[in-house]
Coordinates of C-alpha atoms and ligand atoms in Angstrom, one line a residue:
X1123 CA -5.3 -25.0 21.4
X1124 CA -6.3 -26.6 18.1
X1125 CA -4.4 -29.1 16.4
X1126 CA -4.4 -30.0 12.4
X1127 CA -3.3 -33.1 11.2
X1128 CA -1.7 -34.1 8.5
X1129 CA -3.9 -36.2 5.4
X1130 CA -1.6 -35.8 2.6
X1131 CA 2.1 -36.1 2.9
X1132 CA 2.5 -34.1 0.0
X1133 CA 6.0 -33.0 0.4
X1134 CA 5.4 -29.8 -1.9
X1135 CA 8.0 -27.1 -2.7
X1136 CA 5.3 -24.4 -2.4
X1137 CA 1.9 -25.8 -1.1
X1138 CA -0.6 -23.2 -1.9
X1139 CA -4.1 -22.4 -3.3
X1140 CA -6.7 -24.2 -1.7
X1141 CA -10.2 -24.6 -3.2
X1142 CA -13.0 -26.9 -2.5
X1143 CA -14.2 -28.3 -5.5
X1144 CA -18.2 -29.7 -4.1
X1145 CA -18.8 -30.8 -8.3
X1146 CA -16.9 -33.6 -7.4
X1147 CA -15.8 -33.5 -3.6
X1148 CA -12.6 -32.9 -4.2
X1149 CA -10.0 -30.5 -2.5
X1150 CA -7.7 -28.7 -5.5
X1151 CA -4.7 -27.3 -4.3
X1152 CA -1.1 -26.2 -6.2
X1153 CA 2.7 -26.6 -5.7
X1154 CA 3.9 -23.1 -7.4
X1155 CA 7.2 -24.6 -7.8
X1156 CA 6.5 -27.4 -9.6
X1157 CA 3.7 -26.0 -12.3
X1158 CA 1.2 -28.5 -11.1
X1159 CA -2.4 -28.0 -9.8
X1160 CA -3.6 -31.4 -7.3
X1161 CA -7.3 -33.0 -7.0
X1162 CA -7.1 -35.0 -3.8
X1163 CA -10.1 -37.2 -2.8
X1164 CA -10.6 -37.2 0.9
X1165 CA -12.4 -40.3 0.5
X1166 CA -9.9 -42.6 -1.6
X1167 CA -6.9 -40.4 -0.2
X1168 CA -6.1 -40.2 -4.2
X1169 CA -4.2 -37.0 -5.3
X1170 CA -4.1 -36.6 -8.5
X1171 CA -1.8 -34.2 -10.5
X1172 CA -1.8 -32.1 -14.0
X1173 CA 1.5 -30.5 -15.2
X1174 CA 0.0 -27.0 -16.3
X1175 CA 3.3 -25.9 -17.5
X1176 CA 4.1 -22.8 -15.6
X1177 CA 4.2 -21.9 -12.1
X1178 CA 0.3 -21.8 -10.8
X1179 CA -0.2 -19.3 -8.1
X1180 CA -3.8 -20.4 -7.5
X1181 CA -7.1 -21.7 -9.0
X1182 CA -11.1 -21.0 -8.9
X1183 CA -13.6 -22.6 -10.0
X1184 CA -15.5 -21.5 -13.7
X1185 CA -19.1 -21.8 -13.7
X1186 CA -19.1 -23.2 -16.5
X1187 CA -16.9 -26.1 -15.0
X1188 CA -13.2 -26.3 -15.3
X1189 CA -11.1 -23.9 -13.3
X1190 CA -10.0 -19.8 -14.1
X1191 CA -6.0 -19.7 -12.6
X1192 CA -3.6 -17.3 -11.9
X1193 CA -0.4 -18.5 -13.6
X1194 CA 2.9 -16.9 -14.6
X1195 CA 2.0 -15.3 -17.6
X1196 CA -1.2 -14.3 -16.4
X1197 CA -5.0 -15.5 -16.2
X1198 CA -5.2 -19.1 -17.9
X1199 CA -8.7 -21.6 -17.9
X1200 CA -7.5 -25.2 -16.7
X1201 CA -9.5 -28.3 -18.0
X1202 CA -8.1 -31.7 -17.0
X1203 CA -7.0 -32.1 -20.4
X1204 CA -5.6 -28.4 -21.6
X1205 CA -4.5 -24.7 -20.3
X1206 CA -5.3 -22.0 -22.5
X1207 CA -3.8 -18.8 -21.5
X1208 CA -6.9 -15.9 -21.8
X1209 CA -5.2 -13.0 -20.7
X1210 CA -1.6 -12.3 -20.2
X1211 CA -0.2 -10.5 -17.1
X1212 CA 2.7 -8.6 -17.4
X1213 CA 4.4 -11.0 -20.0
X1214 CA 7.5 -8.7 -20.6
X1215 CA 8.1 -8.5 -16.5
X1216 CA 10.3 -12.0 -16.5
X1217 CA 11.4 -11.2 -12.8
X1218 CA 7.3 -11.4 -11.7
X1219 CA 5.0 -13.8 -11.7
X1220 CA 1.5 -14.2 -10.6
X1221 CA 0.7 -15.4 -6.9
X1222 CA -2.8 -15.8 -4.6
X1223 CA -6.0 -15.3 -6.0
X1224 CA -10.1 -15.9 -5.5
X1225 CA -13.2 -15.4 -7.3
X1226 CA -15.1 -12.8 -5.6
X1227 CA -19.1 -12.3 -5.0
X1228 CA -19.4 -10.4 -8.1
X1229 CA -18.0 -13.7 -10.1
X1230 CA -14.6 -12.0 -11.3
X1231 CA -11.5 -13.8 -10.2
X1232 CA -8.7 -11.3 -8.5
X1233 CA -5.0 -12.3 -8.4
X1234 CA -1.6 -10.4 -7.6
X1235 CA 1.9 -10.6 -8.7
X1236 CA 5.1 -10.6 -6.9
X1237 CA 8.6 -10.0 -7.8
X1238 CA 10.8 -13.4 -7.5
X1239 CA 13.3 -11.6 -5.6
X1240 CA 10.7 -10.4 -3.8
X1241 CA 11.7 -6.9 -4.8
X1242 CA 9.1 -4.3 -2.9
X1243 CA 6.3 -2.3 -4.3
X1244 CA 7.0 -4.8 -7.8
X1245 CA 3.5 -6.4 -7.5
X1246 CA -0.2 -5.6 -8.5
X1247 CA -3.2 -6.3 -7.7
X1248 CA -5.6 -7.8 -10.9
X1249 CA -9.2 -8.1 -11.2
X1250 CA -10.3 -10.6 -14.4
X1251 CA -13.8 -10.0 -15.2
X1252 CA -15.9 -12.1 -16.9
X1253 CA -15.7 -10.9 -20.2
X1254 CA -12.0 -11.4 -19.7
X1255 CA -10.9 -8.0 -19.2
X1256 CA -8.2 -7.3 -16.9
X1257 CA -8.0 -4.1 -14.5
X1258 CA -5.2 -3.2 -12.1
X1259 CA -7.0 -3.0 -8.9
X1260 CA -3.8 -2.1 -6.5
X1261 CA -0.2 -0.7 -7.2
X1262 CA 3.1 -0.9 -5.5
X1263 CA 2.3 -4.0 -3.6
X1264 CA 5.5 -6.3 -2.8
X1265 CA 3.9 -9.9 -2.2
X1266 CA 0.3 -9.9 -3.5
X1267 CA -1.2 -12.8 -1.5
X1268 CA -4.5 -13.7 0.3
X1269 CA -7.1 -12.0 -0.3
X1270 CA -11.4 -13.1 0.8
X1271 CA -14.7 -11.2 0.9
X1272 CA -16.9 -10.4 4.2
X1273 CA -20.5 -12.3 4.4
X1274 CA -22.5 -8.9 3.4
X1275 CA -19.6 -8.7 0.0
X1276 CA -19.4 -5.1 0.9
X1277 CA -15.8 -5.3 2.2
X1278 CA -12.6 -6.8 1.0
X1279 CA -9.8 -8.4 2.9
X1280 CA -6.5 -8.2 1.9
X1281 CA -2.7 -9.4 2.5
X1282 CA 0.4 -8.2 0.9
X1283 CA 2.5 -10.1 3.1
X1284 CA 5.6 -7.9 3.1
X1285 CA 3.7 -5.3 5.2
X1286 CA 3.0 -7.9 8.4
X1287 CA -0.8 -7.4 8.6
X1288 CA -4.1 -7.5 7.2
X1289 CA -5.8 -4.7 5.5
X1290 CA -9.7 -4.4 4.5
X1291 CA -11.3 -2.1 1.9
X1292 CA -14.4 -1.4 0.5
X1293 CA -15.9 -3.5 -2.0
X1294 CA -18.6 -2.6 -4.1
X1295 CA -20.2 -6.0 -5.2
X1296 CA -22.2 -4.1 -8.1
X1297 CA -19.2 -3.3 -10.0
X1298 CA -16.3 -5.2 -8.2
X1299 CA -14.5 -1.9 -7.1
X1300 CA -12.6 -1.5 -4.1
X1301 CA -12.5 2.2 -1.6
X1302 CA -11.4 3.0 1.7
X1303 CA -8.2 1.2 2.9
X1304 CA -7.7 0.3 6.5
X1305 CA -5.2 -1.9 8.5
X1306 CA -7.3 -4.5 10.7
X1307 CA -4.9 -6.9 12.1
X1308 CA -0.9 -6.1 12.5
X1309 CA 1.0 -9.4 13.2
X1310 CA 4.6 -8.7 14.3
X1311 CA 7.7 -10.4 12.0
X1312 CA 9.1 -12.8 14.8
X1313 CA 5.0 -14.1 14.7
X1314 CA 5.5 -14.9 11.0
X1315 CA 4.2 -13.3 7.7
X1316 CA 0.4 -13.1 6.9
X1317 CA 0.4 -15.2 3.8
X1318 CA -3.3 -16.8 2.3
X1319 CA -6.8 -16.5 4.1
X1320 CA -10.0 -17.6 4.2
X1321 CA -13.6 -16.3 5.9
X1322 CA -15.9 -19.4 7.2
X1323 CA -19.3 -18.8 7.9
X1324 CA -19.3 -16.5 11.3
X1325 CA -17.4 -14.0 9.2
X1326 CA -14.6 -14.9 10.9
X1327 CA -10.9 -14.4 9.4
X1328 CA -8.1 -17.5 9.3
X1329 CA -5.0 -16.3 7.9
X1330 CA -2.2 -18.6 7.8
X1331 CA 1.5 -17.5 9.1
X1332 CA 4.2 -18.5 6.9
X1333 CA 7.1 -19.4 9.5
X1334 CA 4.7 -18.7 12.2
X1335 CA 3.3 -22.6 12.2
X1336 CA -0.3 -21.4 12.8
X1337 CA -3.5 -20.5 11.1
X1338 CA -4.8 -17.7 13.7
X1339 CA -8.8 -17.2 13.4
X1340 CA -9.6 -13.0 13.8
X1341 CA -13.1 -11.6 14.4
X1342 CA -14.4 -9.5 11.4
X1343 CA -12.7 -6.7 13.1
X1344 CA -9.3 -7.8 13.7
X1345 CA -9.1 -9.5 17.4
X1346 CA -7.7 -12.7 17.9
X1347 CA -10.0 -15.6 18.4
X1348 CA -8.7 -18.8 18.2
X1349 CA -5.1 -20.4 17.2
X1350 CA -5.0 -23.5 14.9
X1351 CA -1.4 -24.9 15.6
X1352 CA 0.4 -26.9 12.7
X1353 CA 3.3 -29.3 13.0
X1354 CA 5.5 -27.8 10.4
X1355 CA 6.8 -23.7 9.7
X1356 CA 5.9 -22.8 6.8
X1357 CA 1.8 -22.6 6.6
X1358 CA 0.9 -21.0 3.4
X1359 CA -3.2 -20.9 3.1
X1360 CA -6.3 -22.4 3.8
X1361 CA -9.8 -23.3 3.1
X1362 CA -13.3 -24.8 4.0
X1363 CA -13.9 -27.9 2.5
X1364 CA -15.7 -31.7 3.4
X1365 CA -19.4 -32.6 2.4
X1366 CA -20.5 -30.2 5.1
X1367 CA -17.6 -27.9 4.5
X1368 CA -16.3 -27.4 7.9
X1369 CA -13.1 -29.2 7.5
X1370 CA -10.3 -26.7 7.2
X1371 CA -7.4 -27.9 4.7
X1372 CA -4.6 -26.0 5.4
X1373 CA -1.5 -26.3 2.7
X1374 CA 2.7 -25.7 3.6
X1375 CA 5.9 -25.5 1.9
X1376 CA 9.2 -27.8 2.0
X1377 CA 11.0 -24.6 -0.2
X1378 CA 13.7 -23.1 1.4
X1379 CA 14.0 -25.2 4.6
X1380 CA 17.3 -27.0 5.3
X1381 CA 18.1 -30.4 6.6
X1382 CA 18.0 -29.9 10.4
X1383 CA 14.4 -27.9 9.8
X1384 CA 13.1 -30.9 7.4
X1385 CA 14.3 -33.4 9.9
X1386 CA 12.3 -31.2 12.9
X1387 CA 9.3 -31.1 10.5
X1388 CA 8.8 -34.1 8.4
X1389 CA 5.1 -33.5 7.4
X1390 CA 6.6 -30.0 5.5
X1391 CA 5.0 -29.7 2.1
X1392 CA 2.0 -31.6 3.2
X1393 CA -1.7 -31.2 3.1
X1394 CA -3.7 -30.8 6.6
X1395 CA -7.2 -30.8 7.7
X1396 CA -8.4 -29.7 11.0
X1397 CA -12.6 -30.4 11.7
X1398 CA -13.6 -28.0 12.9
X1399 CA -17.5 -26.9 14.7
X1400 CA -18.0 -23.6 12.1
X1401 CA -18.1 -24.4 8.6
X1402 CA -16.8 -22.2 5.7
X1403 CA -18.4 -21.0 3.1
X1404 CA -18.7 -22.6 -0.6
X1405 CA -16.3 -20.6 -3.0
X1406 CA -18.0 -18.0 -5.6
X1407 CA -17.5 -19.4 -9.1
X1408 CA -15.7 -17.5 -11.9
X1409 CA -18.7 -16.0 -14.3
X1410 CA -21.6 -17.1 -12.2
Ligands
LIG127 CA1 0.7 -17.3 -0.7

């Protein structure tokens, strides 16, 4: 059994969105609840912290520098100085709001929406291209969350936590469009809920259990290879990061948990990194 451990006590209300930054060696990561998006240092242990105004699902990075992020009114550019909105998301749907996302191979950044009463079949899928159009890629999905691309880019995998499992589809890398749907991995509701994901250089699938206090690594075809315990509930997502990029950061959540469970689990809400021997991959950038 593997063990992360805690580098950042955080204490976030939502933990999410993990992305390493290698521009400037930094991990970037958001707390949904609190509009802000995080650069921490692994170096100086420095996390630093921009207010972007609005409740940030998750980030990626533009190749042109600065980041492309999924926010509650939809697709917005982040610079360490300003947000610009560039394409609203279901702006008259007050009850939604915009959750995980990731630039895929084809450099178009996908992100889903989720009811806030978690109200089924309310969420959709979005692809952002790089001309900045937007395309509903997926309908009736309840929570639209992680979501990563296999080594050869020609399949998709996908979690919309509400159905407890993993599904992959195919992806064509020329023109960013998704086919065939299949469930790969079921994960049962007392083992937690599939919740954000990442693929590290094997091909191999971590998705992290939300009240399930794991990260479980799947082959590329759904078995269980490896378990990555955490000391807190609530795991929300992961992703490769470190000079050599086979440290896996892992973020959590403080929302929702009462006193006895915060007392049982102190480190809720923080950052963890587990090094680990198979690296990740470096993230596709938005437009490149
Ligand atoms: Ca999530």
């Amino acid at each position: 059994m593997q063990r992360a451990e805690v580098c950042l006590d955080a204490r976030a209300l939502r933990g999410e969105g993990p992305l390493w930054d290698a521009r400037d060696q930094r991990l970037i990561w958001v707390d949904i609840d609190t509009s802000t998006v995080h650069r921490y240092d692994p170096l100086t242990g420095c996390d630093q912290r921009q207010d972007v105004g609005q409740p940030v699902g998750a980030v990626g990075l533009r190749a042109g520098g600065g980041l492309v992020a999924a926010v509650r009114d939809g697709f917005a550019f982040i610079d360490p100085d300003r947000v610009m909105l560039v394409a609203p998301v279901e702006i008259e749907q007050m009850g939604n709001r915009m959750n995980d996302g990731k630039v895929d191979p084809a450099g178009c950044f996908w992100a889903g929406t989720m009811a806030l009463d978690l109200k089924p079949g309310a969420g959709v899928l979005y692809r952002l291209n790089r001309d900045l159009s937007v395309h509903a890629m997926l309908r009736g999905l309840s929570i639209s969350n992680g979501l990563d691309w296999s080594l050869d880019g020609r399949t998709m995998y996908f979690v919309d936590s509400a159905t407890g499992g993993l599904d992959a589809f195919d992806y064509d890398p020329e023109n960013g469009a998704i086919g065939r749907r299949r469930r790969i991995v079921e994960i049962q509701e007392r083992e937690g809920l599939p919740d954000g994901m990442v693929l590290d250089a094997e091909g191999f699938i971590w998705v992290a259990l939300w009240g399930g206090g794991c990260v479980r690594r799947y082959t590329p075809c759904g078995s269980l290879a490896a378990v990555l315990e955490l000391p807190v509930s609530q795991v929300t997502s992961c992703a490769f990061g470190g000079p050599q990029l086979t440290d896996l950061y892992v973020t959590s959540a403080r929302a929702g948990l009462s006193a006895e469970q915060l007392a049982r689990e102190p480190a809720a809400g923080g950052l963890f990194v587990h090094q680990g021997q198979v690296p990740g991959r470096a993230p596709n950038t938005f437009g490149g």
